Amino acid sequence: MIEYTSTRNADIRVRSGKAILDGQAQGGGLYVPADIDAIKADWRSIIKKDFRGMAKDVWNIFFDDYGEEKIDELVEASYKDKFAAADITPLVKTGDAWVLELWHGPTSAFKDVALSALPNLMSAARSMNGFTDDIMILTATSGDTGSAAIQGFRDVPGTGIIVFYPHGGVSDTQRLQMVTPDSSNVTACAIRGNFDDAQTGVKKLFREIPQPAAGVSLSSANSINIGRLVPQIVYYFSAYGQLVKSGVIAEGDRIDFVVPTGNFGDIMAGWYALKMGLPVGRLVCASNKNDVLTEFLNTGHYDRKREFYKTTSPSMDILVSSNLERLLWYICGPEHTVQYMKQLEETGEYQITDNELFEMQKVFTGVFASDDEGAAAIKEVFDAEHYLMDTHTSIAWACMEKYRSGDAPAGTVPFGSDAKEAVVLSTASPYKFSAAVLRALGEELTGSDEGNMKKVREITGAEVPAGLAGILSKPVIHKDVIDIPDMKDYVIEKCTK
Ligand SMILES: *Cc1c(COP(=O)(O)O)cnc(C)c1O
């Protein structure tokens, strides 16, 4: 049996359904499996299955209060007919590495893998816990999370979703992905302000209107929910299974994973895969110019008091990586975790001990790459392999090359790896970032997202993903634009309808 506790309060003990409904634990901690040994699995049997079979095995371990029959049903509902690739997350040989394509879902970004699952898990947890309220999800987005959440929650019984995005602050494509879905439980609304205003506004709503209407309670879909993290563990098994099935590695060989990282959710899922028993070599934490995690994994010093850079890999532009708290809890223990998080809040920095750093460095390597290095990787790999990466994947690729050549910033590769192969996680379709990708290739831009996508298509010959091609001609359903102070009334009205 798996029990979840809070990273900030050992007295809290809940089963997975409750943890998924809550999102964050009371007092601000994150839910973690209390006994890491309890997630040990028969990995050899898991990797022999197809993606959905692997998902069922992994979910059954972490979400054991749902029951096998329910999990079967939820996995099918989450992945049936939603992904353009038969095996959901295909692995593609590129040069002397492998690229794990996580972007064949409805919005062409890797968040689809988890956000296809979370709404179904929440909806089922609601009935399991005798919870009769409808759940209204509130999300602030800088672009990608909003559309993936909308696709996940649309038409899921007992749930609704309101997404707030900055007016004029997202790309045309991102906006159309949010304003064209016509499900009755979906609302997308622009706010006059930037992303930080939207996020602060939503956080305030949770404090000010805990209960907007009789029969409705508010929740969030952000990446600290354990219901988003666990579905991401599955593709580490999937990558490994694909390498074994194709005879590239033998069962038991270790492989390295290179993960383009922002909030540390994706790479944390890799650590759980390792703890389940999967032969993972090193987890290379790839950052862009916002290199707070590179410094941390190199020196043990976490320091968010630094300049914030807007890069061409915007989903990795993060200075506080929330999911790192989970790793701290396992490596540094509950007391130090509480202390470090308090220091981070009060002073903006903390320093872990040498022993703790040593433990982390046994598995993690931190490397960063600049926009220019990422762009060079896009061009180099396309010229040599005719394979086009997006701007997030290319950061990971550039980091892999530094890691392999030993050319990383001093001290960032303290341990070698005996791994046979390296897998780069690819988190978005190049079509999603057409303009930046064309620039990296040295091509002229056309002036519109639609034109840029067409141009990428001419260059690669690869079809535009259906979810992106379709939206350009769809009617706009959600036209509201509001001021920040009006968010509260807006939510209450939507919940009372
Ligand atoms: C969210 C996101 C990431 C970062 O993933 P984390 O789990 O936050 O570390 C990387 N690439 C893309 C395209 C994303 O949308």
Short mmCIF file of C-alpha atoms and ligand atoms in Angstrom, two decimals:
data_model
loop_
_atom_site.label_atom_id
_atom_site.label_comp_id
_atom_site.label_asym_id
_atom_site.label_seq_id
_atom_site.Cartn_x
_atom_site.Cartn_y
_atom_site.Cartn_z
CA MET A 1 0.00 0.00 0.00
CA ILE A 2 1.33 3.44 -0.93
CA GLU A 3 0.77 6.26 1.52
CA TYR A 4 1.49 9.86 0.65
CA THR A 5 2.93 12.29 3.14
CA SER A 6 3.71 15.99 2.87
CA THR A 7 7.27 17.26 2.35
CA ARG A 8 6.54 19.78 5.10
CA ASN A 9 4.42 17.80 7.55
CA ALA A 10 5.10 14.16 8.45
CA ASP A 11 1.76 13.85 10.26
CA ILE A 12 -0.13 14.02 6.98
CA ARG A 13 -0.91 10.56 5.57
CA VAL A 14 -3.32 10.11 2.67
CA ARG A 15 -3.95 7.72 -0.20
CA SER A 16 -3.41 8.78 -3.80
CA GLY A 17 -7.01 9.78 -4.60
CA LYS A 18 -7.03 12.35 -1.83
CA ALA A 19 -3.57 13.62 -2.79
CA ILE A 20 -4.76 14.11 -6.39
CA LEU A 21 -7.90 15.95 -5.29
CA ASP A 22 -5.89 18.24 -2.99
CA GLY A 23 -3.07 18.98 -5.44
CA GLN A 24 -0.89 20.56 -2.79
CA ALA A 25 -0.83 19.37 0.83
CA GLN A 26 -2.15 21.62 3.57
CA GLY A 27 0.60 23.90 4.83
CA GLY A 28 2.19 24.22 1.40
CA GLY A 29 4.11 20.92 1.13
CA LEU A 30 4.07 18.51 -1.79
CA TYR A 31 2.73 14.97 -1.61
CA VAL A 32 5.37 12.21 -1.88
CA PRO A 33 5.20 8.42 -1.45
CA ALA A 34 6.28 8.11 2.19
CA ASP A 35 8.17 4.86 1.72
CA ILE A 36 10.35 4.95 -1.39
CA ASP A 37 11.01 1.18 -1.17
CA ALA A 38 7.31 0.52 -1.62
CA ILE A 39 7.46 1.63 -5.27
CA LYS A 40 10.00 -1.08 -6.24
CA ALA A 41 8.60 -2.88 -9.25
CA ASP A 42 9.19 -5.83 -11.50
CA TRP A 43 10.63 -3.58 -14.23
CA ARG A 44 11.53 -6.49 -16.50
CA SER A 45 7.90 -7.40 -16.91
CA ILE A 46 6.77 -3.77 -17.30
CA ILE A 47 9.10 -3.01 -20.24
CA LYS A 48 7.71 -5.91 -22.25
CA LYS A 49 4.30 -4.29 -22.56
CA ASP A 50 2.96 -1.58 -24.86
CA PHE A 51 2.62 2.00 -23.60
CA ARG A 52 -0.85 1.55 -22.15
CA GLY A 53 0.15 -1.72 -20.49
CA MET A 54 3.14 0.02 -18.89
CA ALA A 55 0.89 2.88 -17.78
CA LYS A 56 -1.47 0.43 -16.08
CA ASP A 57 1.40 -1.22 -14.19
CA VAL A 58 2.92 2.09 -13.06
CA TRP A 59 -0.41 3.64 -12.08
CA ASN A 60 -1.42 0.50 -10.18
CA ILE A 61 1.64 0.89 -7.99
CA PHE A 62 1.27 4.60 -7.24
CA PHE A 63 -2.54 4.80 -7.32
CA ASP A 64 -3.33 1.52 -5.60
CA ASP A 65 -6.48 2.81 -3.91
CA TYR A 66 -8.27 3.08 -7.28
CA GLY A 67 -8.27 -0.67 -7.94
CA GLU A 68 -7.03 -2.45 -11.06
CA GLU A 69 -10.33 -2.40 -12.89
CA LYS A 70 -10.70 1.37 -12.50
CA ILE A 71 -7.08 1.98 -13.53
CA ASP A 72 -7.67 -0.06 -16.71
CA GLU A 73 -10.60 2.13 -17.57
CA LEU A 74 -8.76 5.39 -16.75
CA VAL A 75 -5.67 4.56 -18.81
CA GLU A 76 -7.84 3.70 -21.81
CA ALA A 77 -9.87 6.91 -21.42
CA SER A 78 -6.67 8.97 -21.14
CA TYR A 79 -4.77 7.64 -24.17
CA LYS A 80 -7.29 6.14 -26.58
CA ASP A 81 -7.50 8.12 -29.85
CA LYS A 82 -5.76 11.16 -28.34
CA PHE A 83 -2.23 10.61 -29.60
CA ALA A 84 -1.11 10.57 -33.22
CA ALA A 85 1.57 7.94 -32.55
CA ALA A 86 0.49 4.35 -31.95
CA ASP A 87 3.00 3.83 -29.13
CA ILE A 88 2.27 7.33 -27.69
CA THR A 89 5.95 8.28 -27.13
CA PRO A 90 8.07 6.98 -30.05
CA LEU A 91 11.86 6.80 -29.84
CA VAL A 92 13.80 8.03 -32.87
CA LYS A 93 17.48 7.37 -33.61
CA THR A 94 19.22 10.64 -34.38
CA GLY A 95 22.96 10.78 -34.97
CA ASP A 96 24.61 8.98 -32.07
CA ALA A 97 21.73 9.45 -29.65
CA TRP A 98 18.01 8.78 -29.31
CA VAL A 99 15.19 11.28 -29.19
CA LEU A 100 12.07 10.40 -27.21
CA GLU A 101 9.20 12.29 -28.85
CA LEU A 102 6.72 13.24 -26.15
CA TRP A 103 4.67 15.61 -28.31
CA HIS A 104 2.26 13.53 -30.34
CA GLY A 105 -0.71 14.56 -28.20
CA PRO A 106 -3.50 17.07 -28.93
CA THR A 107 -1.45 20.26 -28.35
CA SER A 108 1.94 19.00 -29.64
CA ALA A 109 3.77 19.43 -26.33
CA PHE A 110 4.83 16.93 -23.68
CA LYS A 111 2.40 18.27 -21.06
CA ASP A 112 -0.32 16.39 -22.97
CA VAL A 113 1.00 13.07 -21.63
CA ALA A 114 0.18 14.06 -18.04
CA LEU A 115 -2.75 16.37 -18.69
CA SER A 116 -4.57 13.67 -20.62
CA ALA A 117 -4.45 11.61 -17.44
CA LEU A 118 -4.98 14.06 -14.57
CA PRO A 119 -8.64 14.99 -15.31
CA ASN A 120 -9.70 11.35 -15.42
CA LEU A 121 -7.80 10.62 -12.21
CA MET A 122 -9.46 13.61 -10.53
CA SER A 123 -12.92 12.75 -11.73
CA ALA A 124 -12.59 9.18 -10.40
CA ALA A 125 -11.05 10.37 -7.11
CA ARG A 126 -14.06 12.60 -6.66
CA SER A 127 -16.47 9.66 -6.64
CA MET A 128 -14.06 7.48 -4.63
CA ASN A 129 -13.84 10.07 -1.86
CA GLY A 130 -17.58 10.69 -1.76
CA PHE A 131 -16.97 14.18 -3.05
CA THR A 132 -20.12 15.51 -4.71
CA ASP A 133 -19.03 19.03 -5.69
CA ASP A 134 -18.10 19.79 -9.26
CA ILE A 135 -14.44 20.68 -9.61
CA MET A 136 -13.53 23.97 -11.28
CA ILE A 137 -9.90 24.12 -12.40
CA LEU A 138 -8.28 27.58 -12.43
CA THR A 139 -5.06 27.98 -14.39
CA ALA A 140 -2.83 30.86 -15.34
CA THR A 141 -0.71 30.15 -18.39
CA SER A 142 2.08 31.68 -20.40
CA GLY A 143 0.92 29.53 -23.29
CA ASP A 144 1.56 25.80 -23.27
CA THR A 145 -0.01 24.57 -20.05
CA GLY A 146 -3.33 26.28 -20.76
CA SER A 147 -4.04 24.53 -24.03
CA ALA A 148 -2.90 21.13 -22.76
CA ALA A 149 -5.12 21.53 -19.67
CA ILE A 150 -8.09 22.52 -21.82
CA GLN A 151 -7.65 19.44 -24.01
CA GLY A 152 -7.36 17.26 -20.92
CA PHE A 153 -10.37 18.60 -19.03
CA ARG A 154 -12.77 19.24 -21.93
CA ASP A 155 -15.93 17.17 -21.52
CA VAL A 156 -14.65 15.29 -18.44
CA PRO A 157 -17.74 14.78 -16.22
CA GLY A 158 -17.86 16.72 -12.96
CA THR A 159 -15.08 19.12 -13.98
CA GLY A 160 -14.74 22.52 -15.61
CA ILE A 161 -11.76 24.70 -16.44
CA ILE A 162 -11.03 28.42 -16.69
CA VAL A 163 -7.70 29.43 -18.22
CA PHE A 164 -6.37 32.97 -17.84
CA TYR A 165 -3.69 34.11 -20.28
CA PRO A 166 -1.96 37.47 -20.80
CA HIS A 167 -3.70 39.59 -23.47
CA GLY A 168 -1.20 40.01 -26.30
CA GLY A 169 1.34 37.93 -24.37
CA VAL A 170 1.08 34.56 -26.12
CA SER A 171 1.79 33.52 -29.70
CA ASP A 172 -1.02 33.38 -32.28
CA THR A 173 -0.86 29.61 -32.28
CA GLN A 174 -1.00 29.38 -28.50
CA ARG A 175 -3.94 31.78 -28.38
CA LEU A 176 -5.91 29.88 -31.02
CA GLN A 177 -5.26 26.61 -29.21
CA MET A 178 -7.03 28.10 -26.20
CA VAL A 179 -9.83 30.18 -27.72
CA THR A 180 -11.18 27.70 -30.31
CA PRO A 181 -12.18 24.60 -28.26
CA ASP A 182 -15.98 24.58 -28.03
CA SER A 183 -16.70 22.32 -25.04
CA SER A 184 -19.30 23.62 -22.59
CA ASN A 185 -17.05 23.07 -19.55
CA VAL A 186 -14.15 25.11 -20.99
CA THR A 187 -13.47 28.87 -20.68
CA ALA A 188 -10.41 30.79 -21.87
CA CYS A 189 -10.13 34.43 -20.88
CA ALA A 190 -7.49 37.07 -21.62
CA ILE A 191 -6.45 39.40 -18.82
CA ARG A 192 -4.96 42.85 -19.24
CA GLY A 193 -1.57 42.19 -17.68
CA ASN A 194 1.44 39.89 -18.07
CA PHE A 195 1.86 36.25 -17.08
CA ASP A 196 3.01 37.08 -13.55
CA ASP A 197 -0.13 39.21 -13.06
CA ALA A 198 -2.26 36.29 -14.23
CA GLN A 199 -0.50 33.85 -11.91
CA THR A 200 -0.62 36.16 -8.90
CA GLY A 201 -4.29 36.82 -9.69
CA VAL A 202 -5.13 33.11 -9.71
CA LYS A 203 -3.24 32.47 -6.46
CA LYS A 204 -5.25 35.26 -4.87
CA LEU A 205 -8.51 33.75 -6.10
CA PHE A 206 -7.74 30.52 -4.25
CA ARG A 207 -7.38 32.51 -1.02
CA GLU A 208 -10.33 34.83 -1.56
CA ILE A 209 -12.93 32.46 -2.95
CA PRO A 210 -12.31 28.97 -1.58
CA GLN A 211 -15.95 28.16 -2.28
CA PRO A 212 -17.35 30.17 -5.18
CA ALA A 213 -20.78 28.54 -5.38
CA ALA A 214 -22.78 25.80 -3.75
CA GLY A 215 -21.70 22.52 -5.32
CA VAL A 216 -18.47 23.82 -6.85
CA SER A 217 -14.97 23.69 -5.44
CA LEU A 218 -11.81 25.17 -6.93
CA SER A 219 -8.72 23.18 -7.80
CA SER A 220 -5.59 23.56 -9.88
CA ALA A 221 -3.87 21.47 -12.54
CA ASN A 222 -0.32 22.63 -12.01
CA SER A 223 2.67 20.36 -12.16
CA ILE A 224 3.07 19.77 -8.45
CA ASN A 225 0.02 17.47 -8.46
CA ILE A 226 1.20 13.88 -8.01
CA GLY A 227 -1.47 12.97 -10.59
CA ARG A 228 0.60 14.82 -13.18
CA LEU A 229 3.97 13.45 -12.12
CA VAL A 230 3.24 9.70 -12.11
CA PRO A 231 1.94 9.45 -15.71
CA GLN A 232 5.32 10.89 -16.77
CA ILE A 233 7.21 7.96 -15.24
CA VAL A 234 5.74 5.69 -17.89
CA TYR A 235 7.71 7.04 -20.84
CA TYR A 236 11.05 6.30 -19.18
CA PHE A 237 9.99 2.64 -19.19
CA SER A 238 8.70 3.05 -22.73
CA ALA A 239 12.06 4.40 -23.98
CA TYR A 240 13.95 1.60 -22.26
CA GLY A 241 11.53 -1.03 -23.58
CA GLN A 242 11.88 0.25 -27.15
CA LEU A 243 15.70 -0.02 -26.94
CA VAL A 244 15.50 -3.58 -25.61
CA LYS A 245 12.89 -4.67 -28.16
CA SER A 246 14.97 -3.35 -31.05
CA GLY A 247 18.08 -5.14 -29.78
CA VAL A 248 20.08 -1.95 -29.18
CA ILE A 249 20.64 -2.76 -25.51
CA ALA A 250 20.35 -5.88 -23.41
CA GLU A 251 18.04 -6.04 -20.41
CA GLY A 252 19.96 -4.59 -17.49
CA ASP A 253 22.19 -2.21 -19.51
CA ARG A 254 21.98 1.31 -18.19
CA ILE A 255 20.94 4.32 -20.27
CA ASP A 256 21.30 8.05 -19.65
CA PHE A 257 18.41 10.48 -19.99
CA VAL A 258 18.87 14.14 -20.90
CA VAL A 259 15.86 16.19 -19.77
CA PRO A 260 15.03 19.79 -20.77
CA THR A 261 14.04 21.08 -17.37
CA GLY A 262 11.91 23.89 -15.96
CA ASN A 263 9.83 22.99 -12.94
CA PHE A 264 11.78 19.73 -12.36
CA GLY A 265 8.64 17.58 -12.86
CA ASP A 266 9.77 15.71 -15.93
CA ILE A 267 13.19 14.77 -14.54
CA MET A 268 11.73 13.92 -11.11
CA ALA A 269 9.59 11.31 -12.88
CA GLY A 270 12.86 9.86 -14.20
CA TRP A 271 14.19 9.60 -10.65
CA TYR A 272 11.07 7.70 -9.58
CA ALA A 273 11.59 5.34 -12.56
CA LEU A 274 15.12 4.73 -11.27
CA LYS A 275 13.82 4.04 -7.75
CA MET A 276 11.29 1.60 -9.20
CA GLY A 277 14.29 -0.35 -10.47
CA LEU A 278 14.67 0.74 -14.10
CA PRO A 279 18.39 0.71 -15.03
CA VAL A 280 18.77 4.48 -15.41
CA GLY A 281 22.37 5.74 -15.73
CA ARG A 282 22.58 9.48 -15.24
CA LEU A 283 19.79 12.01 -15.30
CA VAL A 284 21.21 15.06 -17.06
CA CYS A 285 19.29 18.15 -15.98
CA ALA A 286 19.43 20.47 -19.00
CA SER A 287 18.72 24.16 -18.43
CA ASN A 288 18.72 27.22 -20.65
CA LYS A 289 20.36 30.52 -19.68
CA ASN A 290 18.22 30.50 -16.51
CA ASP A 291 20.82 28.15 -15.03
CA VAL A 292 19.74 28.08 -11.38
CA LEU A 293 19.64 24.25 -11.38
CA THR A 294 23.06 23.95 -13.04
CA GLU A 295 24.59 25.96 -10.24
CA PHE A 296 22.65 24.00 -7.64
CA LEU A 297 23.67 20.56 -8.91
CA ASN A 298 27.24 21.79 -9.20
CA THR A 299 27.66 23.54 -5.85
CA GLY A 300 24.65 22.72 -3.67
CA HIS A 301 23.78 26.41 -3.60
CA TYR A 302 20.25 27.28 -4.75
CA ASP A 303 19.96 30.97 -5.54
CA ARG A 304 16.90 32.45 -7.18
CA LYS A 305 18.20 36.02 -6.72
CA ARG A 306 19.51 36.32 -10.23
CA GLU A 307 18.51 37.97 -13.45
CA PHE A 308 15.54 36.37 -15.20
CA TYR A 309 16.12 35.80 -18.91
CA LYS A 310 13.43 35.43 -21.55
CA THR A 311 14.78 32.80 -23.89
CA THR A 312 13.67 30.99 -27.02
CA SER A 313 12.78 27.99 -24.79
CA PRO A 314 10.12 29.84 -22.72
CA SER A 315 8.74 26.77 -20.95
CA MET A 316 12.10 26.41 -19.22
CA ASP A 317 12.29 30.05 -18.09
CA ILE A 318 11.89 29.31 -14.40
CA LEU A 319 13.83 30.38 -11.31
CA VAL A 320 11.94 28.39 -8.67
CA SER A 321 11.64 24.75 -9.69
CA SER A 322 8.82 23.54 -7.45
CA ASN A 323 9.29 19.80 -7.87
CA LEU A 324 12.88 19.93 -6.63
CA GLU A 325 11.33 19.98 -3.14
CA ARG A 326 10.40 16.32 -3.64
CA LEU A 327 14.00 15.32 -4.33
CA LEU A 328 15.20 17.37 -1.35
CA TRP A 329 12.79 15.48 0.88
CA TYR A 330 14.21 12.09 -0.12
CA ILE A 331 17.88 13.11 -0.14
CA CYS A 332 18.09 15.70 2.64
CA GLY A 333 15.27 14.46 4.87
CA PRO A 334 12.15 16.20 6.21
CA GLU A 335 13.86 18.57 8.64
CA HIS A 336 16.35 20.03 6.20
CA THR A 337 13.65 20.29 3.53
CA VAL A 338 11.47 22.47 5.74
CA GLN A 339 14.50 24.56 6.66
CA TYR A 340 15.67 25.03 3.05
CA MET A 341 12.19 25.94 1.81
CA LYS A 342 11.85 28.50 4.58
CA GLN A 343 15.22 30.00 3.68
CA LEU A 344 14.24 30.10 0.01
CA GLU A 345 11.07 31.99 0.88
CA GLU A 346 12.75 34.41 3.27
CA THR A 347 16.16 35.00 1.72
CA GLY A 348 15.86 33.63 -1.82
CA GLU A 349 18.63 31.05 -1.35
CA TYR A 350 19.82 27.98 0.54
CA GLN A 351 22.85 25.72 0.67
CA ILE A 352 22.61 21.94 1.12
CA THR A 353 25.36 19.99 2.88
CA ASP A 354 28.32 18.38 1.10
CA ASN A 355 26.96 14.92 1.81
CA GLU A 356 23.58 15.80 0.39
CA LEU A 357 25.17 17.23 -2.74
CA PHE A 358 27.29 14.10 -3.09
CA GLU A 359 24.14 11.94 -2.96
CA MET A 360 22.46 14.01 -5.66
CA GLN A 361 25.52 13.96 -7.89
CA LYS A 362 25.49 10.18 -7.88
CA VAL A 363 22.53 10.43 -10.25
CA PHE A 364 22.13 14.01 -11.48
CA THR A 365 24.36 16.13 -13.67
CA GLY A 366 23.46 19.79 -14.26
CA VAL A 367 24.40 21.41 -17.57
CA PHE A 368 23.08 24.52 -19.31
CA ALA A 369 23.13 25.84 -22.86
CA SER A 370 22.49 29.31 -24.28
CA ASP A 371 19.95 30.23 -26.97
CA ASP A 372 22.78 30.39 -29.50
CA GLU A 373 24.06 26.96 -28.55
CA GLY A 374 20.52 25.59 -28.83
CA ALA A 375 20.05 27.22 -32.24
CA ALA A 376 23.38 25.81 -33.44
CA ALA A 377 22.23 22.34 -32.35
CA ILE A 378 18.99 22.70 -34.37
CA LYS A 379 20.94 23.56 -37.50
CA GLU A 380 23.69 20.99 -36.98
CA VAL A 381 21.32 18.09 -36.38
CA PHE A 382 19.03 19.12 -39.24
CA ASP A 383 21.91 19.47 -41.69
CA ALA A 384 23.46 16.16 -40.68
CA GLU A 385 20.39 14.03 -39.96
CA HIS A 386 17.45 15.84 -41.56
CA TYR A 387 15.84 15.75 -38.12
CA LEU A 388 14.26 18.97 -36.84
CA MET A 389 14.19 19.68 -33.09
CA ASP A 390 12.23 22.42 -31.31
CA THR A 391 13.95 25.02 -29.13
CA HIS A 392 13.53 23.07 -25.86
CA THR A 393 14.74 19.76 -27.23
CA SER A 394 17.74 21.50 -28.79
CA ILE A 395 18.80 22.88 -25.41
CA ALA A 396 18.84 19.31 -24.12
CA TRP A 397 20.77 18.17 -27.19
CA ALA A 398 23.39 20.88 -26.72
CA CYS A 399 23.66 19.93 -23.03
CA MET A 400 24.13 16.28 -23.95
CA GLU A 401 27.03 17.20 -26.21
CA LYS A 402 28.68 19.21 -23.45
CA TYR A 403 28.14 16.38 -20.99
CA ARG A 404 29.58 13.79 -23.36
CA SER A 405 32.60 15.85 -24.33
CA GLY A 406 33.37 16.78 -20.76
CA ASP A 407 33.18 20.37 -21.98
CA ALA A 408 30.58 21.31 -19.36
CA PRO A 409 31.17 24.13 -16.86
CA ALA A 410 33.86 23.12 -14.42
CA GLY A 411 32.72 20.54 -11.90
CA THR A 412 29.35 19.78 -13.45
CA VAL A 413 30.29 16.26 -14.50
CA PRO A 414 31.66 14.82 -11.31
CA PHE A 415 30.74 11.24 -12.13
CA GLY A 416 31.06 9.33 -15.36
CA SER A 417 28.44 6.94 -16.57
CA ASP A 418 28.77 3.43 -17.91
CA ALA A 419 25.54 3.89 -19.83
CA LYS A 420 25.31 2.31 -23.26
CA GLU A 421 23.00 4.87 -24.86
CA ALA A 422 21.67 8.37 -24.25
CA VAL A 423 18.04 9.39 -24.70
CA VAL A 424 17.14 13.05 -25.16
CA LEU A 425 13.58 13.87 -24.10
CA SER A 426 11.87 15.93 -26.79
CA THR A 427 9.20 18.10 -25.19
CA ALA A 428 7.61 19.97 -28.09
CA SER A 429 6.99 19.64 -31.81
CA PRO A 430 9.17 22.00 -33.88
CA TYR A 431 5.93 23.28 -35.44
CA LYS A 432 4.97 24.76 -32.10
CA PHE A 433 7.97 27.10 -32.23
CA SER A 434 8.18 27.55 -36.00
CA ALA A 435 9.58 31.10 -35.95
CA ALA A 436 12.52 30.37 -33.64
CA VAL A 437 13.25 27.13 -35.45
CA LEU A 438 13.32 28.86 -38.86
CA ARG A 439 15.62 31.51 -37.47
CA ALA A 440 17.98 28.81 -36.20
CA LEU A 441 18.07 27.30 -39.68
CA GLY A 442 18.91 30.70 -41.15
CA GLU A 443 15.60 30.95 -43.02
CA GLU A 444 13.52 34.11 -43.57
CA LEU A 445 10.34 34.43 -41.49
CA THR A 446 7.02 34.89 -43.25
CA GLY A 447 5.27 37.26 -40.83
CA SER A 448 2.59 34.85 -39.56
CA ASP A 449 2.56 31.62 -37.55
CA GLU A 450 0.58 29.99 -40.33
CA GLY A 451 3.14 31.00 -42.96
CA ASN A 452 6.00 29.86 -40.76
CA MET A 453 4.40 26.46 -40.23
CA LYS A 454 3.96 26.06 -43.98
CA LYS A 455 7.60 26.90 -44.45
CA VAL A 456 8.70 24.33 -41.86
CA ARG A 457 6.60 21.83 -43.75
CA GLU A 458 8.28 22.66 -47.04
CA ILE A 459 11.69 22.25 -45.45
CA THR A 460 11.06 19.01 -43.56
CA GLY A 461 8.34 17.35 -45.56
CA ALA A 462 6.77 16.27 -42.26
CA GLU A 463 3.03 16.89 -41.88
CA VAL A 464 1.84 19.69 -39.58
CA PRO A 465 0.33 17.94 -36.49
CA ALA A 466 -3.46 17.77 -36.84
CA GLY A 467 -4.07 19.70 -33.64
CA LEU A 468 -2.02 22.65 -34.93
CA ALA A 469 -3.17 22.57 -38.55
CA GLY A 470 -6.84 22.52 -37.60
CA ILE A 471 -6.98 25.52 -35.28
CA LEU A 472 -5.92 28.10 -37.85
CA SER A 473 -9.28 27.90 -39.58
CA LYS A 474 -11.53 27.31 -36.56
CA PRO A 475 -13.91 29.99 -35.25
CA VAL A 476 -12.93 31.84 -32.06
CA ILE A 477 -15.31 30.85 -29.25
CA HIS A 478 -13.74 32.55 -26.22
CA LYS A 479 -13.50 36.31 -26.72
CA ASP A 480 -13.49 37.73 -23.18
CA VAL A 481 -10.78 40.19 -22.15
CA ILE A 482 -10.94 41.43 -18.55
CA ASP A 483 -9.03 43.50 -16.01
CA ILE A 484 -7.24 41.80 -13.13
CA PRO A 485 -9.58 43.11 -10.38
CA ASP A 486 -12.53 41.57 -12.27
CA MET A 487 -11.15 38.01 -12.17
CA LYS A 488 -12.97 37.23 -8.94
CA ASP A 489 -16.46 38.14 -10.17
CA TYR A 490 -15.70 36.42 -13.44
CA VAL A 491 -14.92 33.11 -11.72
CA ILE A 492 -17.90 33.32 -9.38
CA GLU A 493 -20.21 33.96 -12.31
CA LYS A 494 -18.83 31.02 -14.29
CA CYS A 495 -19.23 28.75 -11.24
CA THR A 496 -22.82 29.80 -10.57
CA LYS A 497 -24.04 29.14 -14.11
C1 LIG B 1 6.90 22.37 -19.29
C2 LIG B 1 7.92 22.17 -20.34
C3 LIG B 1 9.26 21.83 -20.02
C4 LIG B 1 9.76 21.70 -18.60
O1 LIG B 1 9.25 20.58 -17.91
P1 LIG B 1 9.29 20.54 -16.31
O2 LIG B 1 8.54 19.32 -15.93
O3 LIG B 1 8.59 21.80 -15.86
O4 LIG B 1 10.71 20.50 -15.90
C5 LIG B 1 10.16 21.64 -21.07
N1 LIG B 1 9.78 21.78 -22.36
C6 LIG B 1 8.51 22.12 -22.70
C7 LIG B 1 8.16 22.29 -24.15
C8 LIG B 1 7.53 22.32 -21.71
O5 LIG B 1 6.29 22.66 -22.07
#
